[in-house]
C-alpha cells in the first residue's frame, strides 16, 4: 500500500504536467476546430463542420506538403543508405562510433541556424554570385523547390542514416558469406540478402523523417520565401497573422489525422514485412 | 565508397563551416572574403536586443531543463514498477508528446492557455482589490511550461533505457541489508542513474535553447534568441547573424559532446 502511494506521488507532477500542457491543449484544438471565427479574429464557440469544408482553400499547402515531404524523404534515403552501408559494412571499426556521432551531432544543433546557412550559400551573394562570376550566367537558387529540398535533406539526413545503420549493423554477416559461397555475385548478394534485411531500418527512417516533414515550418519559411509553403506555414499564417483560430485548428487536426493514418499504415506494413519495430535511440 | 562518405560529411559540415568562416569576414558579402575581423562578434554582443534575447533563452532553457530533469526522473523511477493500464497511458502520453509536431503543440498550447487565462483573469480581478489583480499572460511561464513538457518526455525515455539496463540485484541487496527505501535510492539508484539524468538535463537545455517553433507561438511578448534570429533573417542576411549563429552552434556542440561523454562513461561504469 505504501509502495503504491509513493508511486503515485512520484508520478503526480509529471502526470499533471502532461494533462495540463498536452492533453488539455490537444482537446482545445479539437473543440476549436468545430467552432467559428470571431469577426475581429479569435474564436466563437459553435458546433459546425464549416471549417473542415473550407480545407480546400488551403489545398496548395496540403498539396505541396504531400508532394515535397515524400520526395524529401526519398532523397534523404537515397543519400543516407550508401553512407549507412559504408559505416556498417566497410568503415574501420575503430572509427565507426566516432563517424556515427559525427553524422548525428548536426541533428541536435539548431535547425534554424543550419537552414540559415543555406540562405547564406544559395542567396544572391553566395553560390549564384560565384556561378555568374565563373561565366555560367544568372541562376536563381533561393526560394525554389530545389532550395527547400536541399534544406530538407540537409536537416533530416542524420535521422535517416541512424536506423538504416542499426539494421545493417545487426545483420548476420554469415548470411552474406553463405550467399557468396553458393556462387552469388556481390550485387545479387546485396539485392537478395542485405537489402531485404535492412528494410525495417529503411521503413523506420522514412517514417521518422516523413512525420517530422509533415509538420515542417522553418525550412520552407526560410528557403521557400513564401513561394514554396507547407501546411506548417499555413498554420503560422492562420494563427499569428489572420487570427482565424477555428480554421487553423481544423487544419491542425487534419494534419495530425494524416500523420496518424500514415503511422498506422506503417505499423501494418511492418507487420507484413515481418520485422519487429526497431528501437532507435538518438543518443 | 570512402569518397562518397567523405562527400556526405562535407555536405553535412561545409555549410556550418561557411557560416563560421564568414562570421570572421571583414566585409559584408558571402561571395568574397575580404579579411579577418571579429567586429561582427563585437556588434552582436553589444546589441542590447541580442543580449536580452540570449538572457531569455538562457533562463527558459535552464528552468525547463531543471523542471524536466526532476519531474522526469521521478516519473521514470515510478514507472519502473508500474504495469497494466497506467503504464499503457504513460507510454501513449510520452509517444504523443514526442511524435506530435512541435507546431501543433505550439498552437494547442497557445489557444489553451489564452482561453484559460481569459477565464481566470476576471476571477483574479474580482478577488484582488481594485487594479491590483495579477494578470496571467503568455511569456516566461508558458515558454518554460511548454519546453518542460517535451524535455520531460525526453528525460523519461533516456532514464527508462538506463533503468532497464541496470543491475536490479544491487537495489535488492541494499534492501536485504535493511537500508530504508530512501537510503537505497540515495546511495545505490541515484549514483547509477545520475549520468542519465545529467545527459537528459543537457539535452533538454539544448532542445529548449534551440527551439524556435513552439516558442514562436507561446512566447507572448518575450523574444528568445531563435525568435530574434528568425526575425532578423527576415529583414536580411547580415554578418552579425553569422556571428550569433556560430556562437549558438558552438554552445550546442559543447553541450552535446558533454552529454555524450557523460552517457558513455556512465554506461561503462553501469556495466562493470
Coordinates of C-alpha atoms in Angstrom, one line a residue:
Chain A
X1 CA 0.0 0.0 0.0
X2 CA 2.8 2.4 1.0
X3 CA 4.6 1.4 -2.2
X4 CA 1.6 2.3 -4.3
X5 CA 1.2 5.7 -2.6
X6 CA 4.9 6.5 -3.3
X7 CA 4.5 5.5 -6.9
X8 CA 1.5 7.9 -7.3
X9 CA 3.3 10.7 -5.6
X10 CA 6.3 10.3 -7.9
X11 CA 4.1 10.2 -10.9
X12 CA 1.9 13.1 -9.9
X13 CA 4.0 16.2 -11.0
X14 CA 4.7 14.7 -14.5
X15 CA 1.1 13.5 -14.7
X16 CA -0.3 16.9 -14.0
X17 CA 2.2 18.5 -16.4
X18 CA 1.2 16.1 -19.3
X19 CA -2.5 16.6 -18.5
X20 CA -2.4 20.4 -18.5
X21 CA 0.3 21.0 -21.1
X22 CA -0.5 18.2 -23.6
X23 CA -3.9 16.5 -23.2
X24 CA -5.9 19.7 -22.4
X25 CA -4.3 21.7 -25.2
X26 CA -4.9 18.9 -27.8
X27 CA -8.6 18.7 -26.6
X28 CA -8.8 22.5 -27.1
X29 CA -7.6 22.2 -30.7
X30 CA -10.2 19.5 -31.4
X31 CA -13.0 21.6 -29.8
X32 CA -11.9 24.8 -31.6
X33 CA -11.9 23.1 -35.0
X34 CA -15.7 22.8 -34.8
X35 CA -16.0 26.4 -33.8
X36 CA -16.5 29.7 -35.8
X37 CA -14.3 32.7 -36.3
X38 CA -14.9 35.9 -34.5
X39 CA -15.1 38.9 -36.8
X40 CA -12.1 40.6 -35.2
X41 CA -10.2 37.3 -35.1
X42 CA -10.3 34.7 -32.4
X43 CA -12.9 32.1 -31.6
X44 CA -16.6 31.8 -31.1
X45 CA -18.0 28.5 -29.6
X46 CA -20.1 26.6 -32.1
X47 CA -20.6 23.2 -33.5
X48 CA -20.2 23.3 -37.2
X49 CA -18.2 21.4 -39.8
X50 CA -17.7 24.6 -41.8
X51 CA -14.0 24.8 -41.0
X52 CA -13.4 21.3 -42.4
X53 CA -15.4 22.2 -45.5
X54 CA -13.1 25.2 -46.0
X55 CA -10.0 23.0 -46.1
X56 CA -9.7 23.0 -49.9
X57 CA -8.9 26.8 -49.7
X58 CA -5.6 25.8 -48.3
X59 CA -5.3 22.9 -50.8
X60 CA -2.0 24.3 -52.2
X61 CA -0.3 23.9 -48.8
X62 CA -1.5 20.4 -48.4
X63 CA -0.5 19.5 -51.9
X64 CA 3.0 21.0 -51.5
X65 CA 3.5 19.1 -48.3
X66 CA 2.1 15.8 -49.7
X67 CA 4.5 16.1 -52.7
X68 CA 7.6 17.6 -51.1
X69 CA 7.6 15.6 -47.9
X70 CA 7.6 12.2 -49.6
X71 CA 10.1 13.5 -52.2
X72 CA 12.4 14.8 -49.5
X73 CA 12.1 11.6 -47.6
X74 CA 13.1 9.6 -50.7
X75 CA 16.0 11.9 -51.5
X76 CA 17.2 11.6 -47.9
X77 CA 17.0 7.8 -48.1
X78 CA 18.9 7.7 -51.4
X79 CA 21.7 9.7 -49.9
X80 CA 21.7 8.1 -46.5
X81 CA 21.6 4.5 -47.5
X82 CA 25.1 4.3 -49.1
X83 CA 26.6 6.2 -46.1
X84 CA 24.9 3.9 -43.6
X85 CA 26.1 0.9 -45.6
X86 CA 29.6 2.2 -45.6
X87 CA 29.5 2.8 -41.9
X88 CA 28.1 -0.6 -41.0
X89 CA 30.0 -2.8 -43.5
X90 CA 33.1 -1.0 -44.7
X91 CA 34.3 1.5 -42.2
X92 CA 37.2 0.7 -39.9
X93 CA 35.5 -0.5 -36.6
X94 CA 37.9 1.7 -34.7
X95 CA 36.5 4.8 -36.2
X96 CA 32.9 3.6 -36.6
X97 CA 31.4 5.1 -33.4
X98 CA 33.2 8.4 -34.0
X99 CA 31.9 8.6 -37.6
X100 CA 28.4 7.8 -36.5
X101 CA 28.4 10.5 -33.8
X102 CA 29.7 12.9 -36.5
X103 CA 26.5 12.2 -38.5
X104 CA 24.1 12.6 -35.6
X105 CA 25.6 15.7 -34.0
X106 CA 24.3 18.2 -36.6
X107 CA 20.8 17.0 -35.9
X108 CA 20.9 18.2 -32.4
X109 CA 22.1 21.6 -33.2
X110 CA 19.8 24.5 -34.2
X111 CA 17.9 23.7 -37.4
X112 CA 17.3 27.4 -37.7
X113 CA 21.0 28.2 -38.0
X114 CA 21.6 25.3 -40.3
X115 CA 18.8 26.4 -42.6
X116 CA 20.1 29.9 -42.4
X117 CA 23.5 28.6 -43.7
X118 CA 21.7 27.6 -46.9
X119 CA 20.1 31.1 -47.3
X120 CA 23.6 32.4 -47.0
X121 CA 25.0 29.9 -49.5
X122 CA 22.1 29.8 -52.0
X123 CA 21.3 33.5 -51.7
X124 CA 22.2 36.2 -54.2
X125 CA 25.6 36.9 -52.8
X126 CA 26.6 33.3 -52.4
X127 CA 26.7 30.5 -54.9
X128 CA 24.7 32.3 -57.6
X129 CA 27.3 35.2 -57.5
X130 CA 30.1 32.6 -57.7
X131 CA 28.4 30.8 -60.7
X132 CA 27.9 34.1 -62.5
X133 CA 31.5 35.1 -61.9
X134 CA 32.6 31.8 -63.4
X135 CA 30.7 32.8 -66.5
X136 CA 27.7 30.4 -66.3
X137 CA 25.1 33.1 -66.5
X138 CA 22.5 34.1 -64.0
X139 CA 20.8 31.5 -61.8
X140 CA 18.2 31.7 -59.0
X141 CA 18.5 29.1 -56.3
X142 CA 16.9 30.5 -53.2
X143 CA 13.1 30.4 -52.9
X144 CA 12.7 27.4 -55.2
X145 CA 11.6 23.9 -54.5
X146 CA 15.2 22.9 -55.1
X147 CA 16.3 25.1 -52.2
X148 CA 13.6 23.6 -49.9
X149 CA 14.6 20.1 -50.8
X150 CA 18.2 20.8 -50.2
X151 CA 17.3 22.2 -46.7
X152 CA 15.1 19.1 -46.0
X153 CA 17.8 16.6 -47.0
X154 CA 20.4 18.6 -45.1
X155 CA 18.2 18.9 -42.0
X156 CA 17.0 15.3 -41.8
X157 CA 19.8 13.2 -43.2
X158 CA 21.1 12.2 -39.8
X159 CA 17.7 10.9 -38.8
X160 CA 17.7 8.6 -41.8
X161 CA 21.2 7.3 -41.5
X162 CA 20.9 6.1 -37.9
X163 CA 18.0 3.5 -38.2
X164 CA 19.4 2.2 -41.5
X165 CA 22.8 1.8 -40.0
X166 CA 21.3 0.0 -37.0
X167 CA 19.6 -2.6 -39.1
X168 CA 22.6 -3.1 -41.4
X169 CA 24.9 -3.4 -38.4
X170 CA 22.7 -6.1 -36.8
X171 CA 22.6 -8.1 -40.0
X172 CA 24.2 -11.5 -39.7
X173 CA 27.3 -11.3 -41.9
X174 CA 27.4 -15.1 -42.3
X175 CA 24.4 -14.9 -44.5
X176 CA 26.4 -12.9 -47.0
X177 CA 29.2 -15.4 -46.8
X178 CA 26.8 -18.2 -47.4
X179 CA 25.4 -16.3 -50.4
X180 CA 28.9 -15.8 -51.8
X181 CA 29.8 -19.4 -51.2
X182 CA 26.8 -20.5 -53.1
X183 CA 28.1 -18.5 -56.1
X184 CA 26.0 -15.4 -55.9
X185 CA 27.8 -12.3 -57.3
X186 CA 28.1 -9.4 -54.8
X187 CA 25.3 -7.4 -56.4
X188 CA 22.9 -10.4 -56.1
X189 CA 24.0 -10.9 -52.5
X190 CA 23.2 -7.3 -51.8
X191 CA 19.8 -7.4 -53.5
X192 CA 18.7 -10.7 -52.0
X193 CA 20.2 -10.6 -48.6
X194 CA 21.4 -7.2 -47.4
X195 CA 18.6 -5.0 -48.9
X196 CA 15.6 -7.1 -47.7
X197 CA 17.1 -7.4 -44.2
X198 CA 17.7 -3.7 -43.9
X199 CA 14.1 -2.8 -44.9
X200 CA 12.9 -2.4 -41.2
X201 CA 15.6 0.3 -40.7
X202 CA 14.7 1.9 -44.0
X203 CA 11.0 1.9 -43.0
X204 CA 11.8 3.4 -39.6
X205 CA 14.0 6.1 -41.0
X206 CA 11.4 7.0 -43.7
X207 CA 8.7 7.2 -41.1
X208 CA 10.6 9.4 -38.7
X209 CA 11.6 11.8 -41.5
X210 CA 8.2 11.9 -43.1
X211 CA 6.4 12.6 -39.8
X212 CA 8.8 15.5 -39.0
X213 CA 8.5 16.9 -42.5
X214 CA 4.7 16.9 -42.4
X215 CA 4.9 19.5 -39.6
X216 CA 7.8 21.4 -41.1
X217 CA 7.6 25.2 -41.0
X218 CA 11.2 26.6 -40.7
X219 CA 12.8 25.1 -43.9
X220 CA 10.0 26.2 -46.3
X221 CA 9.7 29.6 -44.5
X222 CA 13.5 30.3 -44.8
X223 CA 14.3 28.7 -48.1
X224 CA 11.0 28.8 -49.9
X225 CA 10.4 32.5 -49.4
X226 CA 6.6 32.4 -49.5
X227 CA 6.6 30.6 -52.9
X228 CA 7.1 27.0 -51.6
X229 CA 5.0 26.7 -48.5
X230 CA 3.9 23.7 -46.3
X231 CA 0.9 23.1 -44.0
X232 CA 3.1 24.4 -41.2
X233 CA 3.4 27.8 -42.9
X234 CA -0.4 27.9 -43.5
X235 CA -0.8 27.2 -39.7
X236 CA 1.5 30.1 -38.7
X237 CA -0.3 32.4 -41.1
X238 CA -3.7 31.4 -39.7
X239 CA -2.8 31.7 -36.1
X240 CA -0.4 34.6 -36.0
X241 CA -1.4 36.7 -39.0
X242 CA -5.1 36.2 -39.9
X243 CA -6.0 35.0 -36.4
X244 CA -8.5 32.5 -37.7
X245 CA -8.3 30.1 -34.8
X246 CA -11.2 27.8 -35.7
X247 CA -10.0 27.2 -39.2
X248 CA -6.4 26.9 -38.1
X249 CA -7.5 24.3 -35.5
X250 CA -9.2 22.3 -38.3
X251 CA -6.0 22.4 -40.4
X252 CA -4.0 21.2 -37.4
X253 CA -6.5 18.4 -36.6
X254 CA -6.3 17.3 -40.3
X255 CA -2.5 17.3 -40.2
X256 CA -2.5 15.1 -37.1
X257 CA -5.0 12.8 -38.7
X258 CA -2.9 12.4 -41.9
X259 CA 0.0 11.6 -39.6
X260 CA -2.0 9.0 -37.6
X261 CA -3.1 7.3 -40.8
X262 CA 0.4 7.1 -42.2
X263 CA 1.7 5.8 -38.9
X264 CA -1.0 3.1 -38.8
X265 CA -0.3 2.1 -42.4
X266 CA 3.4 1.9 -41.5
X267 CA 2.8 -0.4 -38.5
X268 CA 0.6 -2.6 -40.7
X269 CA 3.3 -2.7 -43.4
X270 CA 6.0 -3.5 -40.9
X271 CA 3.9 -6.5 -39.6
X272 CA 3.5 -7.6 -43.2
X273 CA 7.3 -7.3 -43.7
X274 CA 7.7 -9.5 -40.6
X275 CA 10.2 -7.2 -39.0
X276 CA 9.8 -6.0 -35.4
X277 CA 9.9 -2.3 -34.9
X278 CA 13.5 -1.2 -34.3
X279 CA 14.2 0.7 -31.1
X280 CA 16.3 3.5 -32.3
X281 CA 17.8 5.9 -29.8
X282 CA 19.2 9.2 -31.0
X283 CA 21.8 9.4 -28.3
Chain B
X1 CA 32.6 4.2 -51.2
X2 CA 35.0 6.1 -49.0
X3 CA 34.9 9.0 -51.3
X4 CA 31.1 9.0 -51.2
X5 CA 31.2 9.1 -47.4
X6 CA 33.6 12.0 -47.5
X7 CA 31.3 13.9 -49.8
X8 CA 28.3 13.4 -47.4
X9 CA 30.4 14.5 -44.4
X10 CA 31.4 17.6 -46.4
X11 CA 27.7 18.2 -47.3
X12 CA 26.9 18.0 -43.6
X13 CA 29.7 20.2 -42.2
X14 CA 30.6 22.6 -45.1
X15 CA 27.5 24.9 -44.6
X16 CA 28.3 25.2 -40.9
X17 CA 31.9 25.9 -41.7
X18 CA 30.9 28.6 -44.2
X19 CA 28.9 30.3 -41.5
X20 CA 31.7 30.1 -39.0
X21 CA 34.2 31.4 -41.6
X22 CA 32.2 34.3 -42.8
X23 CA 31.4 35.4 -39.2
X24 CA 35.1 36.4 -39.2
X25 CA 34.8 38.2 -42.6
X26 CA 35.6 41.9 -42.5
X27 CA 33.3 42.6 -45.4
X28 CA 29.5 42.1 -45.7
X29 CA 29.3 39.8 -48.7
X30 CA 29.2 36.0 -48.9
X31 CA 30.9 35.9 -52.3
X32 CA 34.2 37.3 -51.2
X33 CA 36.2 37.0 -48.0
X34 CA 37.9 40.4 -47.6
X35 CA 39.9 39.9 -44.4
X36 CA 39.8 38.6 -40.9
X37 CA 37.9 40.5 -38.3
X38 CA 35.9 39.9 -35.1
X39 CA 33.9 43.1 -35.4
X40 CA 30.6 41.2 -36.0
X41 CA 31.0 39.4 -32.7
X42 CA 31.5 42.7 -31.0
X43 CA 28.5 44.1 -32.8
X44 CA 26.4 41.1 -31.8
X45 CA 27.5 41.1 -28.2
X46 CA 26.9 44.8 -27.7
X47 CA 23.4 44.7 -29.3
X48 CA 21.0 45.0 -26.4
X49 CA 18.3 43.1 -28.2
X50 CA 20.6 40.2 -28.8
X51 CA 21.7 40.2 -25.1
X52 CA 18.1 40.4 -23.9
X53 CA 17.0 37.5 -26.2
X54 CA 20.0 35.5 -25.1
X55 CA 19.2 36.0 -21.4
X56 CA 15.5 35.0 -22.0
X57 CA 16.6 31.8 -23.9
X58 CA 19.1 31.0 -21.1
X59 CA 16.5 31.4 -18.3
X60 CA 13.9 29.4 -20.1
X61 CA 16.3 26.6 -21.1
X62 CA 17.7 26.4 -17.5
X63 CA 14.3 26.4 -15.8
X64 CA 12.6 24.0 -18.2
X65 CA 15.6 21.6 -18.1
X66 CA 15.7 21.6 -14.3
X67 CA 11.9 21.0 -14.0
X68 CA 12.1 18.3 -16.7
X69 CA 15.0 16.5 -15.0
X70 CA 13.5 16.4 -11.6
X71 CA 9.9 15.5 -12.5
X72 CA 11.0 13.3 -15.4
X73 CA 13.4 11.3 -13.1
X74 CA 10.6 10.9 -10.5
X75 CA 8.2 9.6 -13.2
X76 CA 10.8 7.2 -14.7
X77 CA 11.5 5.7 -11.3
X78 CA 7.8 5.3 -10.6
X79 CA 7.1 3.8 -14.0
X80 CA 9.6 1.0 -13.3
X81 CA 7.2 -0.8 -11.1
X82 CA 4.0 0.1 -13.0
X83 CA 2.3 -2.3 -15.4
X84 CA -1.1 -2.6 -16.9
X85 CA -3.4 0.4 -17.8
X86 CA -1.4 3.1 -16.0
X87 CA 1.7 2.0 -17.9
X88 CA -0.2 2.0 -21.2
X89 CA -1.5 5.5 -20.6
X90 CA 2.0 6.8 -19.7
X91 CA 3.6 5.2 -22.8
X92 CA 0.9 6.7 -25.0
X93 CA 1.4 10.2 -23.5
X94 CA 5.1 10.1 -23.9
X95 CA 4.7 8.9 -27.5
X96 CA 2.2 11.7 -28.3
X97 CA 4.5 14.3 -26.7
X98 CA 7.4 13.3 -28.9
X99 CA 5.5 12.5 -32.1
X100 CA 3.0 15.3 -32.5
X101 CA 4.8 18.0 -34.5
X102 CA 6.1 21.0 -32.5
X103 CA 3.9 23.3 -34.5
X104 CA 0.7 21.6 -33.4
X105 CA 2.0 21.5 -29.7
X106 CA 2.7 25.3 -30.0
X107 CA -0.7 26.1 -31.5
X108 CA -2.5 23.9 -28.9
X109 CA -0.7 25.4 -26.0
X110 CA -1.4 28.9 -27.3
X111 CA -5.1 28.5 -27.7
X112 CA -5.5 26.5 -24.4
X113 CA -3.5 29.0 -22.3
X114 CA -5.0 32.1 -23.8
X115 CA -8.5 30.7 -23.3
X116 CA -7.7 29.6 -19.7
X117 CA -6.2 33.0 -18.9
X118 CA -9.3 34.6 -20.3
X119 CA -11.4 32.7 -17.8
X120 CA -9.0 33.1 -14.8
X121 CA -8.1 36.7 -15.1
X122 CA -11.6 38.1 -14.4
X123 CA -11.8 35.8 -11.3
X124 CA -8.4 37.2 -10.1
X125 CA -9.7 40.7 -10.7
X126 CA -12.7 40.0 -8.6
X127 CA -10.7 38.5 -5.7
X128 CA -8.0 41.2 -5.5
X129 CA -8.5 44.8 -4.6
X130 CA -9.2 47.3 -7.4
X131 CA -6.5 47.5 -10.0
X132 CA -4.0 45.3 -8.2
X133 CA -5.1 41.9 -9.6
X134 CA -2.2 39.9 -11.1
X135 CA -2.9 39.3 -14.8
X136 CA -1.8 36.0 -16.3
X137 CA -0.4 36.2 -19.8
X138 CA 1.9 34.4 -22.2
X139 CA 5.6 34.8 -21.5
X140 CA 8.3 33.2 -19.4
X141 CA 5.8 30.9 -17.7
X142 CA 4.2 29.5 -20.8
X143 CA 7.6 29.1 -22.5
X144 CA 9.1 27.2 -19.6
X145 CA 6.0 25.0 -19.2
X146 CA 5.8 24.1 -22.9
X147 CA 9.5 23.3 -23.2
X148 CA 9.5 21.3 -19.9
X149 CA 6.8 19.1 -21.4
X150 CA 8.9 17.9 -24.4
X151 CA 12.0 17.7 -22.3
X152 CA 10.2 15.6 -19.6
X153 CA 9.3 13.1 -22.2
X154 CA 13.0 13.1 -23.4
X155 CA 14.3 12.6 -19.8
X156 CA 11.8 9.7 -19.2
X157 CA 12.8 8.0 -22.4
X158 CA 16.6 8.3 -21.6
X159 CA 16.2 7.2 -18.0
X160 CA 13.9 4.2 -18.8
X161 CA 16.6 2.9 -21.1
X162 CA 19.2 3.3 -18.3
X163 CA 17.0 1.8 -15.6
X164 CA 16.1 -1.2 -17.9
X165 CA 19.8 -2.0 -18.4
X166 CA 20.6 -1.6 -14.7
X167 CA 21.5 -4.5 -12.3
X168 CA 18.5 -4.8 -10.1
X169 CA 20.3 -7.1 -7.7
X170 CA 22.2 -4.1 -6.3
X171 CA 18.9 -2.5 -5.1
X172 CA 17.7 -5.8 -3.8
X173 CA 21.0 -6.3 -1.9
X174 CA 20.6 -2.9 -0.4
X175 CA 17.1 -3.7 0.7
X176 CA 18.1 -7.1 2.1
X177 CA 20.7 -5.3 4.2
X178 CA 17.9 -3.3 5.8
X179 CA 18.5 0.0 4.1
X180 CA 15.3 2.1 4.1
X181 CA 14.0 2.8 0.6
X182 CA 15.2 6.4 0.6
X183 CA 18.7 5.4 1.6
X184 CA 18.8 2.8 -1.2
X185 CA 17.7 5.5 -3.6
X186 CA 20.3 8.0 -2.4
X187 CA 23.2 5.5 -2.1
X188 CA 22.6 3.0 -4.9
X189 CA 20.0 4.1 -7.5
X190 CA 20.8 7.8 -7.8
X191 CA 24.6 7.3 -8.4
X192 CA 23.8 4.7 -11.0
X193 CA 21.3 6.8 -13.0
X194 CA 22.9 10.2 -12.4
X195 CA 24.8 10.2 -15.7
X196 CA 21.4 9.6 -17.4
X197 CA 19.8 12.5 -15.5
X198 CA 22.7 14.8 -16.4
X199 CA 22.6 13.8 -20.1
X200 CA 18.9 14.3 -20.1
X201 CA 19.3 17.7 -18.5
X202 CA 21.9 18.8 -21.1
X203 CA 19.8 17.5 -24.0
X204 CA 16.7 19.3 -22.6
X205 CA 18.7 22.5 -22.2
X206 CA 19.9 22.2 -25.9
X207 CA 16.4 21.5 -27.1
X208 CA 14.9 24.5 -25.3
X209 CA 17.8 26.8 -26.3
X210 CA 17.4 25.8 -30.0
X211 CA 13.7 25.5 -30.2
X212 CA 12.0 28.0 -32.5
X213 CA 8.6 26.7 -33.4
X214 CA 7.0 26.1 -30.0
X215 CA 8.5 29.4 -28.7
X216 CA 7.2 31.3 -31.7
X217 CA 3.6 30.5 -30.6
X218 CA 3.8 30.6 -26.8
X219 CA 6.4 33.4 -26.2
X220 CA 3.9 36.2 -25.9
X221 CA 5.8 39.5 -25.8
X222 CA 9.1 37.8 -24.9
X223 CA 11.8 37.2 -27.5
X224 CA 14.1 34.1 -27.4
X225 CA 17.3 34.0 -29.3
X226 CA 15.9 31.8 -32.1
X227 CA 12.9 34.1 -32.5
X228 CA 15.3 37.1 -32.7
X229 CA 17.5 35.4 -35.3
X230 CA 14.4 34.3 -37.3
X231 CA 13.0 37.8 -37.4
X232 CA 16.4 39.4 -38.3
X233 CA 16.9 36.9 -41.1
X234 CA 13.5 38.1 -42.4
X235 CA 14.9 41.6 -42.6
X236 CA 18.0 40.5 -44.5
X237 CA 21.2 38.4 -44.1
X238 CA 23.9 40.2 -42.2
X239 CA 27.3 39.1 -40.9
X240 CA 26.0 39.7 -37.4
X241 CA 23.7 36.7 -37.8
X242 CA 26.7 34.6 -38.8
X243 CA 28.4 35.6 -35.6
X244 CA 25.3 34.8 -33.5
X245 CA 24.8 31.5 -35.4
X246 CA 28.4 30.4 -34.8
X247 CA 28.1 31.1 -31.1
X248 CA 24.7 29.2 -30.9
X249 CA 26.2 26.2 -32.7
X250 CA 29.3 26.3 -30.5
X251 CA 27.1 26.2 -27.4
X252 CA 25.0 23.3 -28.6
X253 CA 28.1 21.4 -29.8
X254 CA 29.8 21.8 -26.4
X255 CA 26.7 20.6 -24.5
X256 CA 26.2 17.6 -26.9
X257 CA 29.8 16.5 -26.5
X258 CA 29.4 16.7 -22.8
X259 CA 26.2 14.7 -22.8
X260 CA 27.8 12.0 -25.0
X261 CA 30.9 11.7 -22.8
X262 CA 28.7 11.5 -19.6
X263 CA 26.4 8.9 -21.1
X264 CA 29.2 6.8 -22.4
X265 CA 31.4 6.8 -19.3
X266 CA 28.3 6.2 -17.2
X267 CA 27.3 3.3 -19.4
X268 CA 30.6 1.7 -18.9
X269 CA 30.5 2.1 -15.1
X270 CA 27.0 0.7 -15.0
X271 CA 28.1 -2.4 -16.8
X272 CA 31.1 -3.3 -14.6

